Amino acid sequence: MTAFATPGSATPARRGLMFVMSSPSGAGKTTLSRRLLREDPGITLSVSATTRPPRHDETDGKDYYFVSPERFQTMVKDHELLEWATVFGNRYGTPRAPVEAALASGSDVLFDIDWQGTQQLQQTDAASDLVRIFILPPDLGELERRLIARDTDHPEVIADRMARACDEIRHWGEYDYVLLNESIETCLAELRAILKAERLRRKRQLGLADFVRAMLGEGG
Ligand SMILES: Nc1ncnc2c1ncn2[C@@H]1O[C@H](COP(=O)(O)OP(=O)(O)OP(=O)(O)O)[C@@H](O)[C@H]1O
Ligand SMILES: Nc1nc2c(ncn2[C@@H]2O[C@H](COP(=O)(O)O)[C@@H](O)[C@H]2O)c(=O)[nH]1
């Protein structure tokens, strides 16, 4: 990847971007993001805090910070969260400090958050760092099959998530990109392409102006 950092400079080559993925529950965000994170050392996951209990395949501190409602409320009160929302009866939020540190060091950050969180990030000073992606399932029947096949939630939880899927999907127009997750490999290739192009945007290349000035002999 092209990078215009001045050799020996403490300034990173570019400012990190905020890669936000939303979808109705079960469309495949976690699956896609785990793949993307595994293969790309330039992007890290924003690990959310949640009051929901852990699933059997989830690890505290890696998939989520599993916290009590009281601890979550303290995080809200102490402005420790960049955004937060109640989703399916539980509270979820993005810890602020790790995101700010990663962005400042030039690392990209991946967020698996819902439309409420995405709207809140859009209203902050960080809006120009955002790249918002909405993932659609092929159809609602397939969405339900995926939630059942995942085998992590009770039938009533799945019914609740399906009942809210249409409300979530109605927010597709608030996103920069809308992808169909029919084939994981195709969708992953599209995500990689978006990430690559967004990283190359002129506004994110911090050393570019100096590089061009030096090329033109205009350095001062
Ligand atoms: N393209 C696909 N084809 C078939 N199955 C898929 C596809 N993508 C994901 N899945 C499966 O669908 C299930 C739900 O995926 P995943 O947990 O990634 O969804 P999610 O959007 O992260 O859901 P949540 O919002 O509840 O966290 C998983 O069992 C996953 O393996
Ligand atoms: N606004 C936020 N939404 C979040 C955050 N972390 C996760 N989520 C969203 O919640 C639902 C349910 O997740 P699940 O893991 O219980 O299936 C899903 O849409 C996530 O994207 C967050 O920090 N803020």
PDB file of N, CA and C in Angstrom, residues 45-54 58-76 80-87 89-99 110-114:
ATOM      1  N   LEU A  45     -10.172  -4.656  15.890  1.00  0.00           N
ATOM      2  CA  LEU A  45     -11.594  -4.637  16.265  1.00  0.00           C
ATOM      3  C   LEU A  45     -11.819  -3.701  17.445  1.00  0.00           C
ATOM      4  N   SER A  46     -12.845  -2.886  17.356  1.00  0.00           N
ATOM      5  CA  SER A  46     -13.305  -2.156  18.524  1.00  0.00           C
ATOM      6  C   SER A  46     -14.128  -3.148  19.351  1.00  0.00           C
ATOM      7  N   VAL A  47     -13.604  -3.527  20.495  1.00  0.00           N
ATOM      8  CA  VAL A  47     -14.303  -4.511  21.339  1.00  0.00           C
ATOM      9  C   VAL A  47     -15.329  -3.760  22.178  1.00  0.00           C
ATOM     10  N   SER A  48     -16.593  -4.048  21.939  1.00  0.00           N
ATOM     11  CA  SER A  48     -17.675  -3.347  22.629  1.00  0.00           C
ATOM     12  C   SER A  48     -17.860  -3.870  24.045  1.00  0.00           C
ATOM     13  N   ALA A  49     -18.455  -3.036  24.872  1.00  0.00           N
ATOM     14  CA  ALA A  49     -18.928  -3.484  26.183  1.00  0.00           C
ATOM     15  C   ALA A  49     -20.399  -3.850  26.037  1.00  0.00           C
ATOM     16  N   THR A  50     -20.830  -4.900  26.718  1.00  0.00           N
ATOM     17  CA  THR A  50     -22.251  -5.264  26.657  1.00  0.00           C
ATOM     18  C   THR A  50     -22.713  -5.851  27.976  1.00  0.00           C
ATOM     19  N   THR A  51     -24.011  -5.674  28.231  1.00  0.00           N
ATOM     20  CA  THR A  51     -24.620  -6.299  29.413  1.00  0.00           C
ATOM     21  C   THR A  51     -25.209  -7.666  29.049  1.00  0.00           C
ATOM     22  N   ARG A  52     -25.113  -8.065  27.765  1.00  0.00           N
ATOM     23  CA  ARG A  52     -25.640  -9.388  27.383  1.00  0.00           C
ATOM     24  C   ARG A  52     -24.699 -10.481  27.903  1.00  0.00           C
ATOM     25  N   PRO A  53     -25.252 -11.659  28.295  1.00  0.00           N
ATOM     26  CA  PRO A  53     -24.357 -12.736  28.736  1.00  0.00           C
ATOM     27  C   PRO A  53     -23.554 -13.299  27.579  1.00  0.00           C
ATOM     28  N   PRO A  54     -22.345 -13.842  27.841  1.00  0.00           N
ATOM     29  CA  PRO A  54     -21.523 -14.389  26.743  1.00  0.00           C
ATOM     30  C   PRO A  54     -22.146 -15.628  26.116  1.00  0.00           C
ATOM     31  N   GLU A  58     -17.684 -17.217  22.859  1.00  0.00           N
ATOM     32  CA  GLU A  58     -17.184 -15.845  23.033  1.00  0.00           C
ATOM     33  C   GLU A  58     -16.256 -15.741  24.247  1.00  0.00           C
ATOM     34  N   THR A  59     -15.241 -14.891  24.099  1.00  0.00           N
ATOM     35  CA  THR A  59     -14.249 -14.689  25.161  1.00  0.00           C
ATOM     36  C   THR A  59     -14.314 -13.242  25.638  1.00  0.00           C
ATOM     37  N   ASP A  60     -14.326 -13.074  26.951  1.00  0.00           N
ATOM     38  CA  ASP A  60     -14.347 -11.727  27.528  1.00  0.00           C
ATOM     39  C   ASP A  60     -13.060 -10.991  27.158  1.00  0.00           C
ATOM     40  N   GLY A  61     -13.194  -9.773  26.679  1.00  0.00           N
ATOM     41  CA  GLY A  61     -12.020  -8.986  26.304  1.00  0.00           C
ATOM     42  C   GLY A  61     -11.620  -9.166  24.847  1.00  0.00           C
ATOM     43  N   LYS A  62     -12.139 -10.212  24.206  1.00  0.00           N
ATOM     44  CA  LYS A  62     -11.799 -10.449  22.795  1.00  0.00           C
ATOM     45  C   LYS A  62     -13.029 -10.178  21.909  1.00  0.00           C
ATOM     46  N   ASP A  63     -14.147 -10.794  22.252  1.00  0.00           N
ATOM     47  CA  ASP A  63     -15.379 -10.569  21.477  1.00  0.00           C
ATOM     48  C   ASP A  63     -16.166  -9.380  22.041  1.00  0.00           C
ATOM     49  N   TYR A  64     -16.239  -9.304  23.333  1.00  0.00           N
ATOM     50  CA  TYR A  64     -16.916  -8.221  24.066  1.00  0.00           C
ATOM     51  C   TYR A  64     -16.253  -8.082  25.429  1.00  0.00           C
ATOM     52  N   TYR A  65     -16.491  -6.932  26.062  1.00  0.00           N
ATOM     53  CA  TYR A  65     -16.289  -6.832  27.501  1.00  0.00           C
ATOM     54  C   TYR A  65     -17.663  -7.072  28.112  1.00  0.00           C
ATOM     55  N   PHE A  66     -17.825  -8.181  28.794  1.00  0.00           N
ATOM     56  CA  PHE A  66     -19.121  -8.510  29.390  1.00  0.00           C
ATOM     57  C   PHE A  66     -19.191  -7.854  30.764  1.00  0.00           C
ATOM     58  N   VAL A  67     -20.076  -6.884  30.898  1.00  0.00           N
ATOM     59  CA  VAL A  67     -20.117  -6.079  32.128  1.00  0.00           C
ATOM     60  C   VAL A  67     -21.520  -6.095  32.731  1.00  0.00           C
ATOM     61  N   SER A  68     -21.599  -5.745  33.997  1.00  0.00           N
ATOM     62  CA  SER A  68     -22.900  -5.665  34.681  1.00  0.00           C
ATOM     63  C   SER A  68     -23.614  -4.382  34.225  1.00  0.00           C
ATOM     64  N   PRO A  69     -24.943  -4.334  34.391  1.00  0.00           N
ATOM     65  CA  PRO A  69     -25.655  -3.081  34.072  1.00  0.00           C
ATOM     66  C   PRO A  69     -25.109  -1.899  34.866  1.00  0.00           C
ATOM     67  N   GLU A  70     -24.685  -2.157  36.115  1.00  0.00           N
ATOM     68  CA  GLU A  70     -24.161  -1.061  36.955  1.00  0.00           C
ATOM     69  C   GLU A  70     -22.841  -0.528  36.374  1.00  0.00           C
ATOM     70  N   ARG A  71     -21.970  -1.452  35.979  1.00  0.00           N
ATOM     71  CA  ARG A  71     -20.673  -1.034  35.390  1.00  0.00           C
ATOM     72  C   ARG A  71     -20.917  -0.267  34.089  1.00  0.00           C
ATOM     73  N   PHE A  72     -21.888  -0.761  33.284  1.00  0.00           N
ATOM     74  CA  PHE A  72     -22.175  -0.082  32.015  1.00  0.00           C
ATOM     75  C   PHE A  72     -22.627   1.358  32.292  1.00  0.00           C
ATOM     76  N   GLN A  73     -23.495   1.506  33.292  1.00  0.00           N
ATOM     77  CA  GLN A  73     -24.006   2.846  33.602  1.00  0.00           C
ATOM     78  C   GLN A  73     -22.878   3.773  34.046  1.00  0.00           C
ATOM     79  N   THR A  74     -21.909   3.226  34.775  1.00  0.00           N
ATOM     80  CA  THR A  74     -20.752   4.031  35.202  1.00  0.00           C
ATOM     81  C   THR A  74     -19.946   4.465  33.977  1.00  0.00           C
ATOM     82  N   MET A  75     -19.805   3.541  33.013  1.00  0.00           N
ATOM     83  CA  MET A  75     -19.054   3.894  31.787  1.00  0.00           C
ATOM     84  C   MET A  75     -19.756   5.045  31.051  1.00  0.00           C
ATOM     85  N   VAL A  76     -21.079   5.005  31.015  1.00  0.00           N
ATOM     86  CA  VAL A  76     -21.837   6.086  30.361  1.00  0.00           C
ATOM     87  C   VAL A  76     -21.606   7.394  31.117  1.00  0.00           C
ATOM     88  N   GLU A  80     -16.919   7.243  29.121  1.00  0.00           N
ATOM     89  CA  GLU A  80     -15.938   6.261  28.632  1.00  0.00           C
ATOM     90  C   GLU A  80     -16.361   5.668  27.292  1.00  0.00           C
ATOM     91  N   LEU A  81     -17.600   5.935  26.863  1.00  0.00           N
ATOM     92  CA  LEU A  81     -18.096   5.317  25.630  1.00  0.00           C
ATOM     93  C   LEU A  81     -18.267   6.354  24.525  1.00  0.00           C
ATOM     94  N   LEU A  82     -17.851   5.974  23.323  1.00  0.00           N
ATOM     95  CA  LEU A  82     -18.010   6.858  22.143  1.00  0.00           C
ATOM     96  C   LEU A  82     -19.462   6.913  21.720  1.00  0.00           C
ATOM     97  N   GLU A  83     -20.146   5.789  21.855  1.00  0.00           N
ATOM     98  CA  GLU A  83     -21.577   5.686  21.529  1.00  0.00           C
ATOM     99  C   GLU A  83     -22.127   4.508  22.307  1.00  0.00           C
ATOM    100  N   TRP A  84     -23.425   4.471  22.516  1.00  0.00           N
ATOM    101  CA  TRP A  84     -24.037   3.308  23.158  1.00  0.00           C
ATOM    102  C   TRP A  84     -25.503   3.244  22.766  1.00  0.00           C
ATOM    103  N   ALA A  85     -26.064   2.029  22.899  1.00  0.00           N
ATOM    104  CA  ALA A  85     -27.467   1.836  22.531  1.00  0.00           C
ATOM    105  C   ALA A  85     -28.007   0.607  23.245  1.00  0.00           C
ATOM    106  N   THR A  86     -29.318   0.559  23.340  1.00  0.00           N
ATOM    107  CA  THR A  86     -29.979  -0.656  23.812  1.00  0.00           C
ATOM    108  C   THR A  86     -30.429  -1.425  22.585  1.00  0.00           C
ATOM    109  N   VAL A  87     -29.967  -2.680  22.483  1.00  0.00           N
ATOM    110  CA  VAL A  87     -30.310  -3.509  21.320  1.00  0.00           C
ATOM    111  C   VAL A  87     -30.831  -4.848  21.844  1.00  0.00           C
ATOM    112  N   GLY A  89     -32.880  -5.509  24.048  1.00  0.00           N
ATOM    113  CA  GLY A  89     -33.043  -5.539  25.506  1.00  0.00           C
ATOM    114  C   GLY A  89     -31.748  -5.497  26.300  1.00  0.00           C
ATOM    115  N   ASN A  90     -30.598  -5.482  25.639  1.00  0.00           N
ATOM    116  CA  ASN A  90     -29.319  -5.366  26.344  1.00  0.00           C
ATOM    117  C   ASN A  90     -28.624  -4.074  25.928  1.00  0.00           C
ATOM    118  N   ARG A  91     -27.673  -3.625  26.760  1.00  0.00           N
ATOM    119  CA  ARG A  91     -26.944  -2.394  26.437  1.00  0.00           C
ATOM    120  C   ARG A  91     -25.597  -2.747  25.804  1.00  0.00           C
ATOM    121  N   TYR A  92     -25.244  -1.981  24.791  1.00  0.00           N
ATOM    122  CA  TYR A  92     -23.984  -2.177  24.062  1.00  0.00           C
ATOM    123  C   TYR A  92     -23.335  -0.810  23.880  1.00  0.00           C
ATOM    124  N   GLY A  93     -22.000  -0.747  23.972  1.00  0.00           N
ATOM    125  CA  GLY A  93     -21.329   0.529  23.757  1.00  0.00           C
ATOM    126  C   GLY A  93     -19.880   0.348  23.356  1.00  0.00           C
ATOM    127  N   THR A  94     -19.335   1.404  22.741  1.00  0.00           N
ATOM    128  CA  THR A  94     -17.969   1.386  22.220  1.00  0.00           C
ATOM    129  C   THR A  94     -17.024   2.124  23.154  1.00  0.00           C
ATOM    130  N   PRO A  95     -16.088   1.427  23.819  1.00  0.00           N
ATOM    131  CA  PRO A  95     -15.106   2.132  24.655  1.00  0.00           C
ATOM    132  C   PRO A  95     -14.284   3.131  23.832  1.00  0.00           C
ATOM    133  N   ARG A  96     -14.174   4.343  24.353  1.00  0.00           N
ATOM    134  CA  ARG A  96     -13.583   5.445  23.611  1.00  0.00           C
ATOM    135  C   ARG A  96     -12.046   5.355  23.496  1.00  0.00           C
ATOM    136  N   ALA A  97     -11.368   5.080  24.604  1.00  0.00           N
ATOM    137  CA  ALA A  97      -9.901   5.225  24.646  1.00  0.00           C
ATOM    138  C   ALA A  97      -9.181   4.351  23.617  1.00  0.00           C
ATOM    139  N   PRO A  98      -9.506   3.044  23.500  1.00  0.00           N
ATOM    140  CA  PRO A  98      -8.759   2.232  22.533  1.00  0.00           C
ATOM    141  C   PRO A  98      -8.959   2.690  21.084  1.00  0.00           C
ATOM    142  N   VAL A  99     -10.139   3.205  20.786  1.00  0.00           N
ATOM    143  CA  VAL A  99     -10.412   3.675  19.418  1.00  0.00           C
ATOM    144  C   VAL A  99      -9.563   4.903  19.115  1.00  0.00           C
ATOM    145  N   LEU A 110     -12.314  -1.500  13.182  1.00  0.00           N
ATOM    146  CA  LEU A 110     -13.554  -2.096  12.678  1.00  0.00           C
ATOM    147  C   LEU A 110     -14.609  -2.110  13.794  1.00  0.00           C
ATOM    148  N   PHE A 111     -15.792  -1.621  13.468  1.00  0.00           N
ATOM    149  CA  PHE A 111     -16.895  -1.577  14.437  1.00  0.00           C
ATOM    150  C   PHE A 111     -18.027  -2.475  13.958  1.00  0.00           C
ATOM    151  N   ASP A 112     -18.462  -3.384  14.802  1.00  0.00           N
ATOM    152  CA  ASP A 112     -19.657  -4.194  14.536  1.00  0.00           C
ATOM    153  C   ASP A 112     -20.739  -3.628  15.445  1.00  0.00           C
ATOM    154  N   ILE A 113     -21.458  -2.626  14.936  1.00  0.00           N
ATOM    155  CA  ILE A 113     -22.447  -1.919  15.773  1.00  0.00           C
ATOM    156  C   ILE A 113     -23.734  -1.723  14.985  1.00  0.00           C
ATOM    157  N   ASP A 114     -24.804  -1.375  15.679  1.00  0.00           N
ATOM    158  CA  ASP A 114     -26.088  -1.227  14.988  1.00  0.00           C
ATOM    159  C   ASP A 114     -26.265   0.201  14.437  1.00  0.00           C
TER     160      ASP A 114
END
